[in-house]
PDB file of N, CA, C and O in Angstrom:
ATOM      1  N   MET A  34      15.291 -30.881   0.483  1.00  0.00           N
ATOM      2  CA  MET A  34      14.491 -29.730   0.838  1.00  0.00           C
ATOM      3  C   MET A  34      15.426 -28.663   1.399  1.00  0.00           C
ATOM      4  O   MET A  34      16.243 -28.959   2.262  1.00  0.00           O
ATOM      5  N   ASP A  35      15.290 -27.433   0.897  1.00  0.00           N
ATOM      6  CA  ASP A  35      16.191 -26.381   1.361  1.00  0.00           C
ATOM      7  C   ASP A  35      15.829 -25.941   2.785  1.00  0.00           C
ATOM      8  O   ASP A  35      14.728 -26.188   3.274  1.00  0.00           O
ATOM      9  N   THR A  36      16.761 -25.299   3.434  1.00  0.00           N
ATOM     10  CA  THR A  36      16.616 -24.916   4.844  1.00  0.00           C
ATOM     11  C   THR A  36      15.436 -23.982   5.066  1.00  0.00           C
ATOM     12  O   THR A  36      14.681 -24.142   6.032  1.00  0.00           O
ATOM     13  N   GLN A  37      15.249 -23.015   4.193  1.00  0.00           N
ATOM     14  CA  GLN A  37      14.158 -22.059   4.353  1.00  0.00           C
ATOM     15  C   GLN A  37      12.802 -22.770   4.287  1.00  0.00           C
ATOM     16  O   GLN A  37      11.925 -22.523   5.125  1.00  0.00           O
ATOM     17  N   THR A  38      12.642 -23.658   3.329  1.00  0.00           N
ATOM     18  CA  THR A  38      11.392 -24.402   3.207  1.00  0.00           C
ATOM     19  C   THR A  38      11.174 -25.296   4.410  1.00  0.00           C
ATOM     20  O   THR A  38      10.066 -25.387   4.943  1.00  0.00           O
ATOM     21  N   LEU A  39      12.232 -25.944   4.866  1.00  0.00           N
ATOM     22  CA  LEU A  39      12.151 -26.805   6.038  1.00  0.00           C
ATOM     23  C   LEU A  39      11.736 -26.005   7.278  1.00  0.00           C
ATOM     24  O   LEU A  39      10.872 -26.438   8.046  1.00  0.00           O
ATOM     25  N   ASN A  40      12.311 -24.827   7.460  1.00  0.00           N
ATOM     26  CA  ASN A  40      11.942 -23.984   8.594  1.00  0.00           C
ATOM     27  C   ASN A  40      10.489 -23.540   8.519  1.00  0.00           C
ATOM     28  O   ASN A  40       9.781 -23.530   9.523  1.00  0.00           O
ATOM     29  N   ARG A  41      10.043 -23.178   7.329  1.00  0.00           N
ATOM     30  CA  ARG A  41       8.648 -22.768   7.150  1.00  0.00           C
ATOM     31  C   ARG A  41       7.707 -23.935   7.423  1.00  0.00           C
ATOM     32  O   ARG A  41       6.656 -23.755   8.051  1.00  0.00           O
ATOM     33  N   LEU A  42       8.085 -25.126   6.992  1.00  0.00           N
ATOM     34  CA  LEU A  42       7.268 -26.308   7.244  1.00  0.00           C
ATOM     35  C   LEU A  42       7.207 -26.615   8.739  1.00  0.00           C
ATOM     36  O   LEU A  42       6.137 -26.895   9.285  1.00  0.00           O
ATOM     37  N   ASN A  43       8.333 -26.520   9.422  1.00  0.00           N
ATOM     38  CA  ASN A  43       8.352 -26.739  10.871  1.00  0.00           C
ATOM     39  C   ASN A  43       7.494 -25.717  11.592  1.00  0.00           C
ATOM     40  O   ASN A  43       6.749 -26.063  12.517  1.00  0.00           O
ATOM     41  N   ASP A  44       7.576 -24.453  11.205  1.00  0.00           N
ATOM     42  CA  ASP A  44       6.758 -23.404  11.813  1.00  0.00           C
ATOM     43  C   ASP A  44       5.271 -23.684  11.603  1.00  0.00           C
ATOM     44  O   ASP A  44       4.456 -23.550  12.518  1.00  0.00           O
ATOM     45  N   PHE A  45       4.925 -24.103  10.393  1.00  0.00           N
ATOM     46  CA  PHE A  45       3.539 -24.425  10.092  1.00  0.00           C
ATOM     47  C   PHE A  45       3.050 -25.583  10.944  1.00  0.00           C
ATOM     48  O   PHE A  45       1.958 -25.541  11.514  1.00  0.00           O
ATOM     49  N   LEU A  46       3.862 -26.635  11.047  1.00  0.00           N
ATOM     50  CA  LEU A  46       3.459 -27.797  11.834  1.00  0.00           C
ATOM     51  C   LEU A  46       3.317 -27.456  13.314  1.00  0.00           C
ATOM     52  O   LEU A  46       2.418 -27.971  13.989  1.00  0.00           O
ATOM     53  N   ASP A  47       4.164 -26.577  13.819  1.00  0.00           N
ATOM     54  CA  ASP A  47       4.036 -26.127  15.203  1.00  0.00           C
ATOM     55  C   ASP A  47       2.716 -25.382  15.410  1.00  0.00           C
ATOM     56  O   ASP A  47       2.041 -25.577  16.424  1.00  0.00           O
ATOM     57  N   LYS A  48       2.340 -24.551  14.447  1.00  0.00           N
ATOM     58  CA  LYS A  48       1.078 -23.814  14.555  1.00  0.00           C
ATOM     59  C   LYS A  48      -0.115 -24.763  14.502  1.00  0.00           C
ATOM     60  O   LYS A  48      -1.082 -24.588  15.233  1.00  0.00           O
ATOM     61  N   VAL A  49      -0.043 -25.746  13.636  1.00  0.00           N
ATOM     62  CA  VAL A  49      -1.123 -26.726  13.536  1.00  0.00           C
ATOM     63  C   VAL A  49      -1.290 -27.457  14.857  1.00  0.00           C
ATOM     64  O   VAL A  49      -2.403 -27.663  15.342  1.00  0.00           O
ATOM     65  N   GLU A  50      -0.181 -27.841  15.464  1.00  0.00           N
ATOM     66  CA  GLU A  50      -0.228 -28.593  16.709  1.00  0.00           C
ATOM     67  C   GLU A  50      -0.819 -27.772  17.846  1.00  0.00           C
ATOM     68  O   GLU A  50      -1.496 -28.310  18.724  1.00  0.00           O
ATOM     69  N   LYS A  51      -0.586 -26.468  17.861  1.00  0.00           N
ATOM     70  CA  LYS A  51      -1.030 -25.623  18.960  1.00  0.00           C
ATOM     71  C   LYS A  51      -2.524 -25.328  18.920  1.00  0.00           C
ATOM     72  O   LYS A  51      -3.065 -24.811  19.887  1.00  0.00           O
ATOM     73  N   GLY A  52      -3.197 -25.666  17.820  1.00  0.00           N
ATOM     74  CA  GLY A  52      -4.633 -25.441  17.731  1.00  0.00           C
ATOM     75  C   GLY A  52      -5.371 -26.264  18.775  1.00  0.00           C
ATOM     76  O   GLY A  52      -4.900 -27.298  19.226  1.00  0.00           O
ATOM     77  N   GLN A  53      -6.541 -25.792  19.144  1.00  0.00           N
ATOM     78  CA  GLN A  53      -7.297 -26.474  20.190  1.00  0.00           C
ATOM     79  C   GLN A  53      -7.818 -27.808  19.688  1.00  0.00           C
ATOM     80  O   GLN A  53      -8.340 -27.923  18.591  1.00  0.00           O
ATOM     81  N   ASP A  54      -7.682 -28.803  20.541  1.00  0.00           N
ATOM     82  CA  ASP A  54      -8.226 -30.130  20.332  1.00  0.00           C
ATOM     83  C   ASP A  54      -7.889 -30.719  18.956  1.00  0.00           C
ATOM     84  O   ASP A  54      -8.736 -31.289  18.286  1.00  0.00           O
ATOM     85  N   LYS A  55      -6.675 -30.546  18.543  1.00  0.00           N
ATOM     86  CA  LYS A  55      -6.225 -31.117  17.281  1.00  0.00           C
ATOM     87  C   LYS A  55      -5.961 -32.607  17.455  1.00  0.00           C
ATOM     88  O   LYS A  55      -5.584 -33.053  18.540  1.00  0.00           O
ATOM     89  N   PRO A  56      -6.131 -33.380  16.394  1.00  0.00           N
ATOM     90  CA  PRO A  56      -5.957 -34.835  16.510  1.00  0.00           C
ATOM     91  C   PRO A  56      -4.505 -35.298  16.551  1.00  0.00           C
ATOM     92  O   PRO A  56      -4.245 -36.451  16.857  1.00  0.00           O
ATOM     93  N   TRP A  57      -3.554 -34.413  16.260  1.00  0.00           N
ATOM     94  CA  TRP A  57      -2.151 -34.809  16.182  1.00  0.00           C
ATOM     95  C   TRP A  57      -1.312 -34.135  17.258  1.00  0.00           C
ATOM     96  O   TRP A  57      -1.548 -32.979  17.590  1.00  0.00           O
ATOM     97  N   ILE A  58      -0.316 -34.864  17.735  1.00  0.00           N
ATOM     98  CA  ILE A  58       0.667 -34.338  18.683  1.00  0.00           C
ATOM     99  C   ILE A  58       2.035 -34.502  18.042  1.00  0.00           C
ATOM    100  O   ILE A  58       2.379 -35.596  17.577  1.00  0.00           O
ATOM    101  N   LYS A  59       2.818 -33.434  18.027  1.00  0.00           N
ATOM    102  CA  LYS A  59       4.157 -33.475  17.433  1.00  0.00           C
ATOM    103  C   LYS A  59       5.188 -33.698  18.528  1.00  0.00           C
ATOM    104  O   LYS A  59       5.303 -32.897  19.458  1.00  0.00           O
ATOM    105  N   GLY A  60       5.926 -34.786  18.426  1.00  0.00           N
ATOM    106  CA  GLY A  60       7.068 -35.032  19.299  1.00  0.00           C
ATOM    107  C   GLY A  60       6.771 -35.886  20.520  1.00  0.00           C
ATOM    108  O   GLY A  60       5.678 -35.858  21.075  1.00  0.00           O
ATOM    109  N   LYS A  61       7.793 -36.622  20.921  1.00  0.00           N
ATOM    110  CA  LYS A  61       7.678 -37.509  22.075  1.00  0.00           C
ATOM    111  C   LYS A  61       7.509 -36.728  23.371  1.00  0.00           C
ATOM    112  O   LYS A  61       6.765 -37.147  24.255  1.00  0.00           O
ATOM    113  N   VAL A  62       8.178 -35.591  23.486  1.00  0.00           N
ATOM    114  CA  VAL A  62       8.069 -34.798  24.722  1.00  0.00           C
ATOM    115  C   VAL A  62       6.641 -34.273  24.886  1.00  0.00           C
ATOM    116  O   VAL A  62       6.066 -34.344  25.980  1.00  0.00           O
ATOM    117  N   ASN A  63       6.050 -33.775  23.809  1.00  0.00           N
ATOM    118  CA  ASN A  63       4.678 -33.278  23.886  1.00  0.00           C
ATOM    119  C   ASN A  63       3.694 -34.404  24.192  1.00  0.00           C
ATOM    120  O   ASN A  63       2.742 -34.210  24.951  1.00  0.00           O
ATOM    121  N   LEU A  64       3.925 -35.579  23.613  1.00  0.00           N
ATOM    122  CA  LEU A  64       3.058 -36.716  23.921  1.00  0.00           C
ATOM    123  C   LEU A  64       3.212 -37.115  25.389  1.00  0.00           C
ATOM    124  O   LEU A  64       2.218 -37.408  26.060  1.00  0.00           O
ATOM    125  N   SER A  65       4.424 -37.081  25.886  1.00  0.00           N
ATOM    126  CA  SER A  65       4.633 -37.451  27.289  1.00  0.00           C
ATOM    127  C   SER A  65       3.916 -36.470  28.212  1.00  0.00           C
ATOM    128  O   SER A  65       3.343 -36.867  29.227  1.00  0.00           O
ATOM    129  N   LYS A  66       3.902 -35.182  27.850  1.00  0.00           N
ATOM    130  CA  LYS A  66       3.169 -34.184  28.646  1.00  0.00           C
ATOM    131  C   LYS A  66       1.666 -34.444  28.579  1.00  0.00           C
ATOM    132  O   LYS A  66       0.967 -34.344  29.588  1.00  0.00           O
ATOM    133  N   TRP A  67       1.168 -34.776  27.398  1.00  0.00           N
ATOM    134  CA  TRP A  67      -0.261 -35.028  27.210  1.00  0.00           C
ATOM    135  C   TRP A  67      -0.712 -36.232  28.032  1.00  0.00           C
ATOM    136  O   TRP A  67      -1.798 -36.222  28.610  1.00  0.00           O
ATOM    137  N   LEU A  68       0.144 -37.253  28.092  1.00  0.00           N
ATOM    138  CA  LEU A  68      -0.198 -38.467  28.832  1.00  0.00           C
ATOM    139  C   LEU A  68       0.219 -38.408  30.303  1.00  0.00           C
ATOM    140  O   LEU A  68      -0.209 -39.248  31.097  1.00  0.00           O
ATOM    141  N   GLY A  69       1.083 -37.475  30.657  1.00  0.00           N
ATOM    142  CA  GLY A  69       1.547 -37.379  32.032  1.00  0.00           C
ATOM    143  C   GLY A  69       2.557 -38.458  32.397  1.00  0.00           C
ATOM    144  O   GLY A  69       2.568 -38.953  33.527  1.00  0.00           O
ATOM    145  N   VAL A  70       3.396 -38.821  31.430  1.00  0.00           N
ATOM    146  CA  VAL A  70       4.448 -39.817  31.652  1.00  0.00           C
ATOM    147  C   VAL A  70       5.776 -39.241  31.169  1.00  0.00           C
ATOM    148  O   VAL A  70       5.815 -38.184  30.553  1.00  0.00           O
ATOM    149  N   SER A  71       6.858 -39.962  31.412  1.00  0.00           N
ATOM    150  CA  SER A  71       8.168 -39.487  30.987  1.00  0.00           C
ATOM    151  C   SER A  71       8.408 -39.798  29.505  1.00  0.00           C
ATOM    152  O   SER A  71       7.800 -40.727  28.957  1.00  0.00           O
ATOM    153  N   PRO A  72       9.316 -39.052  28.868  1.00  0.00           N
ATOM    154  CA  PRO A  72       9.684 -39.378  27.483  1.00  0.00           C
ATOM    155  C   PRO A  72      10.255 -40.797  27.357  1.00  0.00           C
ATOM    156  O   PRO A  72      10.078 -41.442  26.326  1.00  0.00           O
ATOM    157  N   LYS A  73      10.930 -41.287  28.406  1.00  0.00           N
ATOM    158  CA  LYS A  73      11.434 -42.669  28.362  1.00  0.00           C
ATOM    159  C   LYS A  73      10.286 -43.663  28.279  1.00  0.00           C
ATOM    160  O   LYS A  73      10.397 -44.679  27.600  1.00  0.00           O
ATOM    161  N   THR A  74       9.196 -43.363  28.964  1.00  0.00           N
ATOM    162  CA  THR A  74       8.021 -44.234  28.892  1.00  0.00           C
ATOM    163  C   THR A  74       7.458 -44.241  27.481  1.00  0.00           C
ATOM    164  O   THR A  74       7.055 -45.294  26.970  1.00  0.00           O
ATOM    165  N   ILE A  75       7.432 -43.082  26.842  1.00  0.00           N
ATOM    166  CA  ILE A  75       6.952 -42.996  25.455  1.00  0.00           C
ATOM    167  C   ILE A  75       7.831 -43.857  24.549  1.00  0.00           C
ATOM    168  O   ILE A  75       7.332 -44.601  23.703  1.00  0.00           O
ATOM    169  N   GLN A  76       9.147 -43.782  24.750  1.00  0.00           N
ATOM    170  CA  GLN A  76      10.067 -44.583  23.936  1.00  0.00           C
ATOM    171  C   GLN A  76       9.778 -46.074  24.128  1.00  0.00           C
ATOM    172  O   GLN A  76       9.725 -46.832  23.160  1.00  0.00           O
ATOM    173  N   LYS A  77       9.558 -46.501  25.360  1.00  0.00           N
ATOM    174  CA  LYS A  77       9.242 -47.910  25.627  1.00  0.00           C
ATOM    175  C   LYS A  77       7.916 -48.302  24.980  1.00  0.00           C
ATOM    176  O   LYS A  77       7.786 -49.393  24.428  1.00  0.00           O
ATOM    177  N   MET A  78       6.938 -47.393  25.049  1.00  0.00           N
ATOM    178  CA  MET A  78       5.643 -47.660  24.419  1.00  0.00           C
ATOM    179  C   MET A  78       5.799 -47.807  22.911  1.00  0.00           C
ATOM    180  O   MET A  78       5.171 -48.680  22.293  1.00  0.00           O
ATOM    181  N   MET A  79       6.639 -46.970  22.311  1.00  0.00           N
ATOM    182  CA  MET A  79       6.890 -47.071  20.868  1.00  0.00           C
ATOM    183  C   MET A  79       7.522 -48.414  20.531  1.00  0.00           C
ATOM    184  O   MET A  79       7.160 -49.048  19.533  1.00  0.00           O
ATOM    185  N   GLU A  80       8.452 -48.858  21.354  1.00  0.00           N
ATOM    186  CA  GLU A  80       9.104 -50.149  21.126  1.00  0.00           C
ATOM    187  C   GLU A  80       8.118 -51.305  21.269  1.00  0.00           C
ATOM    188  O   GLU A  80       8.332 -52.374  20.699  1.00  0.00           O
ATOM    189  N   ASN A  81       7.032 -51.061  22.018  1.00  0.00           N
ATOM    190  CA  ASN A  81       6.021 -52.095  22.228  1.00  0.00           C
ATOM    191  C   ASN A  81       4.795 -51.928  21.337  1.00  0.00           C
ATOM    192  O   ASN A  81       3.759 -52.535  21.595  1.00  0.00           O
ATOM    193  N   GLY A  82       4.908 -51.087  20.310  1.00  0.00           N
ATOM    194  CA  GLY A  82       3.847 -51.014  19.317  1.00  0.00           C
ATOM    195  C   GLY A  82       2.995 -49.765  19.294  1.00  0.00           C
ATOM    196  O   GLY A  82       1.997 -49.719  18.569  1.00  0.00           O
ATOM    197  N   LEU A  83       3.332 -48.747  20.075  1.00  0.00           N
ATOM    198  CA  LEU A  83       2.577 -47.497  20.020  1.00  0.00           C
ATOM    199  C   LEU A  83       2.637 -46.941  18.597  1.00  0.00           C
ATOM    200  O   LEU A  83       3.724 -46.786  18.036  1.00  0.00           O
ATOM    201  N   PRO A  84       1.481 -46.653  17.989  1.00  0.00           N
ATOM    202  CA  PRO A  84       1.488 -46.112  16.620  1.00  0.00           C
ATOM    203  C   PRO A  84       2.174 -44.746  16.566  1.00  0.00           C
ATOM    204  O   PRO A  84       1.888 -43.872  17.390  1.00  0.00           O
ATOM    205  N   VAL A  85       3.084 -44.603  15.631  1.00  0.00           N
ATOM    206  CA  VAL A  85       3.822 -43.355  15.469  1.00  0.00           C
ATOM    207  C   VAL A  85       4.010 -43.096  13.980  1.00  0.00           C
ATOM    208  O   VAL A  85       4.126 -44.023  13.182  1.00  0.00           O
ATOM    209  N   HIS A  86       4.019 -41.836  13.629  1.00  0.00           N
ATOM    210  CA  HIS A  86       4.232 -41.414  12.239  1.00  0.00           C
ATOM    211  C   HIS A  86       5.467 -40.533  12.239  1.00  0.00           C
ATOM    212  O   HIS A  86       5.494 -39.507  12.922  1.00  0.00           O
ATOM    213  N   PHE A  87       6.480 -40.936  11.479  1.00  0.00           N
ATOM    214  CA  PHE A  87       7.731 -40.177  11.414  1.00  0.00           C
ATOM    215  C   PHE A  87       7.807 -39.483  10.070  1.00  0.00           C
ATOM    216  O   PHE A  87       7.670 -40.114   9.018  1.00  0.00           O
ATOM    217  N   VAL A  88       8.000 -38.179  10.098  1.00  0.00           N
ATOM    218  CA  VAL A  88       8.147 -37.396   8.872  1.00  0.00           C
ATOM    219  C   VAL A  88       9.631 -37.106   8.705  1.00  0.00           C
ATOM    220  O   VAL A  88      10.205 -36.292   9.428  1.00  0.00           O
ATOM    221  N   LYS A  89      10.241 -37.821   7.765  1.00  0.00           N
ATOM    222  CA  LYS A  89      11.690 -37.760   7.591  1.00  0.00           C
ATOM    223  C   LYS A  89      12.193 -36.364   7.231  1.00  0.00           C
ATOM    224  O   LYS A  89      13.177 -35.897   7.802  1.00  0.00           O
ATOM    225  N   ASP A  90      11.500 -35.690   6.322  1.00  0.00           N
ATOM    226  CA  ASP A  90      11.960 -34.362   5.890  1.00  0.00           C
ATOM    227  C   ASP A  90      11.951 -33.350   7.026  1.00  0.00           C
ATOM    228  O   ASP A  90      12.727 -32.402   7.030  1.00  0.00           O
ATOM    229  N   VAL A  91      11.072 -33.532   7.986  1.00  0.00           N
ATOM    230  CA  VAL A  91      10.961 -32.611   9.107  1.00  0.00           C
ATOM    231  C   VAL A  91      11.707 -33.158  10.321  1.00  0.00           C
ATOM    232  O   VAL A  91      11.961 -32.447  11.278  1.00  0.00           O
ATOM    233  N   ASP A  92      12.060 -34.441  10.260  1.00  0.00           N
ATOM    234  CA  ASP A  92      12.739 -35.125  11.360  1.00  0.00           C
ATOM    235  C   ASP A  92      11.925 -35.013  12.650  1.00  0.00           C
ATOM    236  O   ASP A  92      12.424 -34.564  13.677  1.00  0.00           O
ATOM    237  N   ALA A  93      10.638 -35.408  12.545  1.00  0.00           N
ATOM    238  CA  ALA A  93       9.749 -35.284  13.702  1.00  0.00           C
ATOM    239  C   ALA A  93       8.793 -36.465  13.776  1.00  0.00           C
ATOM    240  O   ALA A  93       8.372 -37.007  12.757  1.00  0.00           O
ATOM    241  N   TYR A  94       8.474 -36.834  15.010  1.00  0.00           N
ATOM    242  CA  TYR A  94       7.479 -37.860  15.270  1.00  0.00           C
ATOM    243  C   TYR A  94       6.121 -37.190  15.462  1.00  0.00           C
ATOM    244  O   TYR A  94       6.022 -36.145  16.103  1.00  0.00           O
ATOM    245  N   PHE A  95       5.076 -37.815  14.929  1.00  0.00           N
ATOM    246  CA  PHE A  95       3.712 -37.352  15.127  1.00  0.00           C
ATOM    247  C   PHE A  95       2.882 -38.506  15.657  1.00  0.00           C
ATOM    248  O   PHE A  95       3.060 -39.654  15.240  1.00  0.00           O
ATOM    249  N   PHE A  96       1.998 -38.188  16.577  1.00  0.00           N
ATOM    250  CA  PHE A  96       1.135 -39.190  17.181  1.00  0.00           C
ATOM    251  C   PHE A  96      -0.314 -38.759  16.996  1.00  0.00           C
ATOM    252  O   PHE A  96      -0.658 -37.609  17.261  1.00  0.00           O
ATOM    253  N   ASN A  97      -1.156 -39.685  16.557  1.00  0.00           N
ATOM    254  CA  ASN A  97      -2.574 -39.418  16.416  1.00  0.00           C
ATOM    255  C   ASN A  97      -3.247 -39.777  17.740  1.00  0.00           C
ATOM    256  O   ASN A  97      -3.095 -40.892  18.232  1.00  0.00           O
ATOM    257  N   LYS A  98      -3.975 -38.837  18.316  1.00  0.00           N
ATOM    258  CA  LYS A  98      -4.573 -39.044  19.635  1.00  0.00           C
ATOM    259  C   LYS A  98      -5.513 -40.249  19.658  1.00  0.00           C
ATOM    260  O   LYS A  98      -5.521 -41.011  20.634  1.00  0.00           O
ATOM    261  N   GLN A  99      -6.290 -40.446  18.606  1.00  0.00           N
ATOM    262  CA  GLN A  99      -7.195 -41.601  18.561  1.00  0.00           C
ATOM    263  C   GLN A  99      -6.415 -42.908  18.549  1.00  0.00           C
ATOM    264  O   GLN A  99      -6.788 -43.866  19.220  1.00  0.00           O
ATOM    265  N   GLU A 100      -5.332 -42.951  17.774  1.00  0.00           N
ATOM    266  CA  GLU A 100      -4.505 -44.161  17.729  1.00  0.00           C
ATOM    267  C   GLU A 100      -3.845 -44.431  19.091  1.00  0.00           C
ATOM    268  O   GLU A 100      -3.768 -45.582  19.514  1.00  0.00           O
ATOM    269  N   VAL A 101      -3.391 -43.361  19.744  1.00  0.00           N
ATOM    270  CA  VAL A 101      -2.772 -43.518  21.060  1.00  0.00           C
ATOM    271  C   VAL A 101      -3.806 -44.042  22.056  1.00  0.00           C
ATOM    272  O   VAL A 101      -3.537 -44.985  22.815  1.00  0.00           O
ATOM    273  N   ASN A 102      -4.994 -43.445  22.054  1.00  0.00           N
ATOM    274  CA  ASN A 102      -6.048 -43.906  22.962  1.00  0.00           C
ATOM    275  C   ASN A 102      -6.409 -45.366  22.712  1.00  0.00           C
ATOM    276  O   ASN A 102      -6.555 -46.150  23.659  1.00  0.00           O
ATOM    277  N   LYS A 103      -6.534 -45.743  21.466  1.00  0.00           N
ATOM    278  CA  LYS A 103      -6.866 -47.131  21.118  1.00  0.00           C
ATOM    279  C   LYS A 103      -5.756 -48.071  21.609  1.00  0.00           C
ATOM    280  O   LYS A 103      -6.032 -49.124  22.203  1.00  0.00           O
ATOM    281  N   TYR A 104      -4.516 -47.683  21.377  1.00  0.00           N
ATOM    282  CA  TYR A 104      -3.377 -48.487  21.825  1.00  0.00           C
ATOM    283  C   TYR A 104      -3.423 -48.684  23.346  1.00  0.00           C
ATOM    284  O   TYR A 104      -3.246 -49.796  23.853  1.00  0.00           O
ATOM    285  N   LEU A 105      -3.653 -47.612  24.077  1.00  0.00           N
ATOM    286  CA  LEU A 105      -3.675 -47.696  25.539  1.00  0.00           C
ATOM    287  C   LEU A 105      -4.824 -48.553  26.045  1.00  0.00           C
ATOM    288  O   LEU A 105      -4.652 -49.325  27.004  1.00  0.00           O
ATOM    289  N   LEU A 106      -5.970 -48.461  25.407  1.00  0.00           N
ATOM    290  CA  LEU A 106      -7.122 -49.263  25.825  1.00  0.00           C
ATOM    291  C   LEU A 106      -6.917 -50.757  25.547  1.00  0.00           C
ATOM    292  O   LEU A 106      -7.498 -51.592  26.245  1.00  0.00           O
ATOM    293  N   GLU A 107      -6.086 -51.071  24.571  1.00  0.00           N
ATOM    294  CA  GLU A 107      -5.843 -52.473  24.219  1.00  0.00           C
ATOM    295  C   GLU A 107      -4.749 -53.108  25.065  1.00  0.00           C
ATOM    296  O   GLU A 107      -4.520 -54.309  24.994  1.00  0.00           O
ATOM    297  N   GLN A 108      -4.066 -52.325  25.881  1.00  0.00           N
ATOM    298  CA  GLN A 108      -2.975 -52.864  26.701  1.00  0.00           C
ATOM    299  C   GLN A 108      -3.491 -53.529  27.954  1.00  0.00           C
ATOM    300  O   GLN A 108      -4.468 -53.229  28.516  1.00  0.00           O
TER     301      GLN A 108
END
């Protein structure tokens, strides 16, 4: 994927994430802010089975809020 397309895709994904009450969160730092924990805690949660979706072309992690909530309730 060329750089221009990659940048446009990243910009689009950032806009999607900023919408109100969207089901997806982009990135570990944003998820840590949403949950009120540190990024290290998110990394540990991922190692222990937290559902995560990695988009290789964009080099970004995405988290579905419903999946995160379900994971937390099952712990």
